[in-house]
C-alpha angles and dihedrals in degrees: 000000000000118000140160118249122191135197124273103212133080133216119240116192139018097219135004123346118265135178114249107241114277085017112147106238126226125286111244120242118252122269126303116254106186108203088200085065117029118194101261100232120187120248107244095169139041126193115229125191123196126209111271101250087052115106101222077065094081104010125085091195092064109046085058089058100044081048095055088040088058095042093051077047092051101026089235123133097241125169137183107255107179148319109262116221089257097057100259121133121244107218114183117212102192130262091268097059109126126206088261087052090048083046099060091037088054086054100048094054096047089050088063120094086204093060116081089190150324140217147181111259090231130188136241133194134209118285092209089102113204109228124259089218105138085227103040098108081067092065105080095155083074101050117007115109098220114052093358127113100231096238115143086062086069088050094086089056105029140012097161112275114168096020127115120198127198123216099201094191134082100335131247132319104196112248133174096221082059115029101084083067114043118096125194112307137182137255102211103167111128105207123069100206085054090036082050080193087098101248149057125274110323130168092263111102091193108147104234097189131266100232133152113204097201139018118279084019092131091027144320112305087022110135127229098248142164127264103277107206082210093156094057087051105060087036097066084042085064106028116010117150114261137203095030093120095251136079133353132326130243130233098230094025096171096050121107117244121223117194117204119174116215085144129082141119107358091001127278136293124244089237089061090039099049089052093056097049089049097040082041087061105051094265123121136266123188103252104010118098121241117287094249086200110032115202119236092203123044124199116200096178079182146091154137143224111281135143094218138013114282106238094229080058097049096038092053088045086047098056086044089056095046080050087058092247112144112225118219116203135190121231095217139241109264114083108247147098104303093227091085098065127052151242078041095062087057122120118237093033135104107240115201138207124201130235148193141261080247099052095255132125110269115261091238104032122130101238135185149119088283087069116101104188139348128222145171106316092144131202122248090190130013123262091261102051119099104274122241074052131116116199100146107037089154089073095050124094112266131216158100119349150133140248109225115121090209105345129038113285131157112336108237132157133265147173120244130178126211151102070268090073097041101059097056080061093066094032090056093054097050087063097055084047092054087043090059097040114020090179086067111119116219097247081053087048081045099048098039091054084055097040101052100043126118129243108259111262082215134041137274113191109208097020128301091197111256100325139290105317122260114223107188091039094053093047086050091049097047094044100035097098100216117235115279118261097352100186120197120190150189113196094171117122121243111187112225118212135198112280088356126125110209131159153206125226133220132194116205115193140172096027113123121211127002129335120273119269085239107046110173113225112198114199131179109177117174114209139120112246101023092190081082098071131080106199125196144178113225112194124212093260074060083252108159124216115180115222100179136018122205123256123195086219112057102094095165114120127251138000114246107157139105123241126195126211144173113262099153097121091060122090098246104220116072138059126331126188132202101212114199115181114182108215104189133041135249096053124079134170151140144260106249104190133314130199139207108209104195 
């Protein structure tokens, strides 16, 4: 099948970015804290611990009065603040203490045979370092808490090392906020006169525009428009330097950025764009040499209108996935359900909505029960202004662009607005998410974005997946190693009677994310002819996983075991039921307690 796909992202201005009259502008990111310089706070308390037959160890009394001994000794005005939950002793020196003054307490404690040690209450600082970009408060997408991602709080534990991503899209417009980070890409546009480089695929990347030069060029009802740069848009989205004092920041700003065109004059065709996500991958393709660096996480900012997925589409995604390359989709721009466009309508993929600054969905984003997740897409004018228009370029999404109107000219920013923009967002967060856990499988990277999202502060009429995306709180999920054996546990007894279904209930707290893919399920079921029971895990969304089946002939008595299941695909924390249902009569018995071991 051969079939156009377009780009699912607008342009918004023509020049710099300026706020619309009576626009609201942006709010401004929150303080810089340069780790390479931390404040230099003074020191007004030291923790002292005594030895543990010393009497100021476990009286209170006596550590006073050891405080006020060593202050008539320093000359200091010390004082016993409180007791700390290890035992030690806070002793506050005053905000005028100096570091000569530090210096003589400290003395006077260690001198002490009584004293086991003491130490400067010092301070720290949080390690989710705001960007130095000299545009960064105009990404709002990244840190407000509204319609923001959450992203600077991941910075600290992940910023994409070791992850390749793909932009399967126009190419690459070089760009200096993006270049420190791009590595050898593909042209796989088939066509020269869509390529315009004057030749087939070929191993150069470079975006040649997208241009028509005249109304029904690609098509009737196709507009005369300006080269878009679309794919240099949604690469510094995901990968933008950061912290070169210019520009904007990306969300995965260590990753590495892998342009592949698929996208040139009138769109691109299925059977273009199949070969770059499987070449993207690390798979082959007849006639184009081996991906030396083959991208875990794929973007395809694209699509078309289709009722279903086009097989060359799900048989390339398919070979990605089984690479253990996760696929980003964008929802589309009309609309309108998702299932209708595709790739979007694709299995093994993350299909993603767009939202507003305001949390909403966005006035033009595909939606459905098909969606997976939203995420940042913006709105550079509001659903009832002319479109082609831009009244409100401080809510689009801002990045890396150029200013040629066909051909490549002087990179510049913009703001753009689309489902286009949305999926970089989650692209770029997969890769963090590979980057802090390389063993995650694209369907966990998957499930852990949708698990961890938030529910939307706005509305989305027709499904916009499980919320807007939650950046820090999924990189926390996927690298918080759970404790070790929890075990929680219900030992009251439930009475089972012929031909009866009861059940027992369980309330898991505390876990974050999904259950684990081996839950341990402990039963001890006391009842002669066990063959009778049916026995089932229900788990809180009311999904049901059997974990016996009754046989007529099983006459032993009682069920004492432990099953394991996958329950990987449920949210861990809520209610669980063992579910028992006797199915004969003449045996009776009761449930005598049952366990999950997550």
């Amino acid at each position: 099948m051969v079939a156009s796909a377009a780009i699912l992202g607008a342009a918004a201005t023509t020049g710099a970015i300026a706020a619309a009259p009576g626009a609201a502008t942006p709010k401004p990111a929150p303080a810089s804290q340069t780790m390479r310089a931390l404040p230099s706070a003074p020191v007004e308390k030291v923790i002292v611990t005594y030895k543990s037959k010393a009497a100021e160890a476990g009286s209170n009394t006596a550590a006073k009065s050891d405080t006020a001994e060593k202050a008539a000794k320093t000359g200091e005005k010390l004082s016993f603040e409180r007791r700390l939950a290890g035992g030690g002793a806070l002793v506050d020196l005053g905000d005028s203490a100096t570091k000569q003054d530090l210096t003589e307490v400290m003395a006077a404690f260690r001198a002490d045979p009584s004293v086991a040690s003491v130490e400067p209450d010092i301070r720290a600082y949080a390690m989710a370092v705001t960007p130095n970009d000299t545009d960064y408060t105009k990404q709002w997408d990244l840190f407000e808490p509204t319609g923001g991602m959450n992203v600077p709080a991941a910075w600290d534990k992940t910023t994409g090392s070791g992850v390749t991503v793909a932009v399967i899209d126009t190419g690459y417009a070089a760009h200096s906020d993006v270049a420190g980070n791009v590595v050898s890409g593909y042209d796989f546009i088939s066509t020269s006169a869509d390529a315009r480089d004057g030749n087939g695929r070929d191993a150069d990347a470079k975006d040649e525009g997208d241009w028509n030069a005249t109304d029904n060029e690609c098509g009737t009802g196709s507009k005369a428009s300006n080269s878009s740069w679309h794919g240099t848009h949604v690469a510094g989205t995901i990968g933008a330097v950061t912290n070169n004092t210019k520009g904007i920041a990306g969300i995965a700003y260590n990753a590495k950025i892998q342009p592949v065109r698929v996208l040139g004059k009138c769109g691109g065709s299925s059977a273009d764009i199949a070969d770059a996500i499987t070449w993207a991958s690390g798979g082959t393709v007849p006639g184009v040499p081996a991906n030396a660096t083959p991208a875990k996480v794929i973007n395809l900012s694209l699509g078309g209108a289709s009722a279903t997925c086009p097989s060359v589409y799900q048989t390339a995604i398919n070979g990605a996935v089984s690479r253990g390359t996760t696929v980003v989709v964008a929802a589309g721009n009309s609309n309108a359900n998702a299932s209708g466009f595709t790739p979007a309508n694709c299995a093994n993929v993350i299909n993603v909505a767009s939202t507003s600054r305001e949390g909403n969905r966005s006035y033009y984003s595909n939606f459905g029960a098909i969606v997976d997740v939203a995420a940042p897409g913006g709105e550079t004018r509001r659903s009832t202004d002319t479109p082609g228009t831009v009244t409100t370029p401080e809510n689009g999404i801002y990045s890396t662009l150029n200013s040629g109107a066909t051909t490549q000219s002087a990179e510049n920013y913009k703001p753009y607005q689309g489902t286009s923009m949305a999926a970089p967002h989650i692209a770029g967060l997969a890769a963090l998410l590979k980057s802090a856990k390389s063993t995650l499988t694209p369907a966990e990277i998957e499930s852990a974005i949708k698990a961890n999202a938030r529910p939307l502060p706005g509305t989305c009429t027709g499904g916009c997946g499980t919320g807007i995306a939650d950046t820090a709180k999924t990189v926390d999920a996927v690298t918080t190693t759970p404790p070790a054996g929890t075990v929680f546990t219900n030992a009251t007894d439930v009475t089972i009677s012929d031909n009866a279904t009861v059940s027992s209930s369980i309330a898991v707290t505390g876990r974050t994310g999904n259950a684990p893919a081996a839950l341990k399920v402990g039963v001890d079921i006391k009842h002669t002819w066990r063959g009778d029971l049916v026995i089932d895990l229900v788990a809180p969304d009311g999904t049901v996983r059997n974990l016996k089946a009754s046989s007529s002939s099983d006459s032993a008595d009682n069920v004492l075991t432990t099953y394991t299941v996958d329950a990987s695909s449920e949210v861990a924390n809520g209610t669980w039921k063992l579910q028992v249902r006797d199915v004969a009569t003449g045996d009776t018995g009761y449930i005598n307690s049952w366990s999950l071991t997550f």
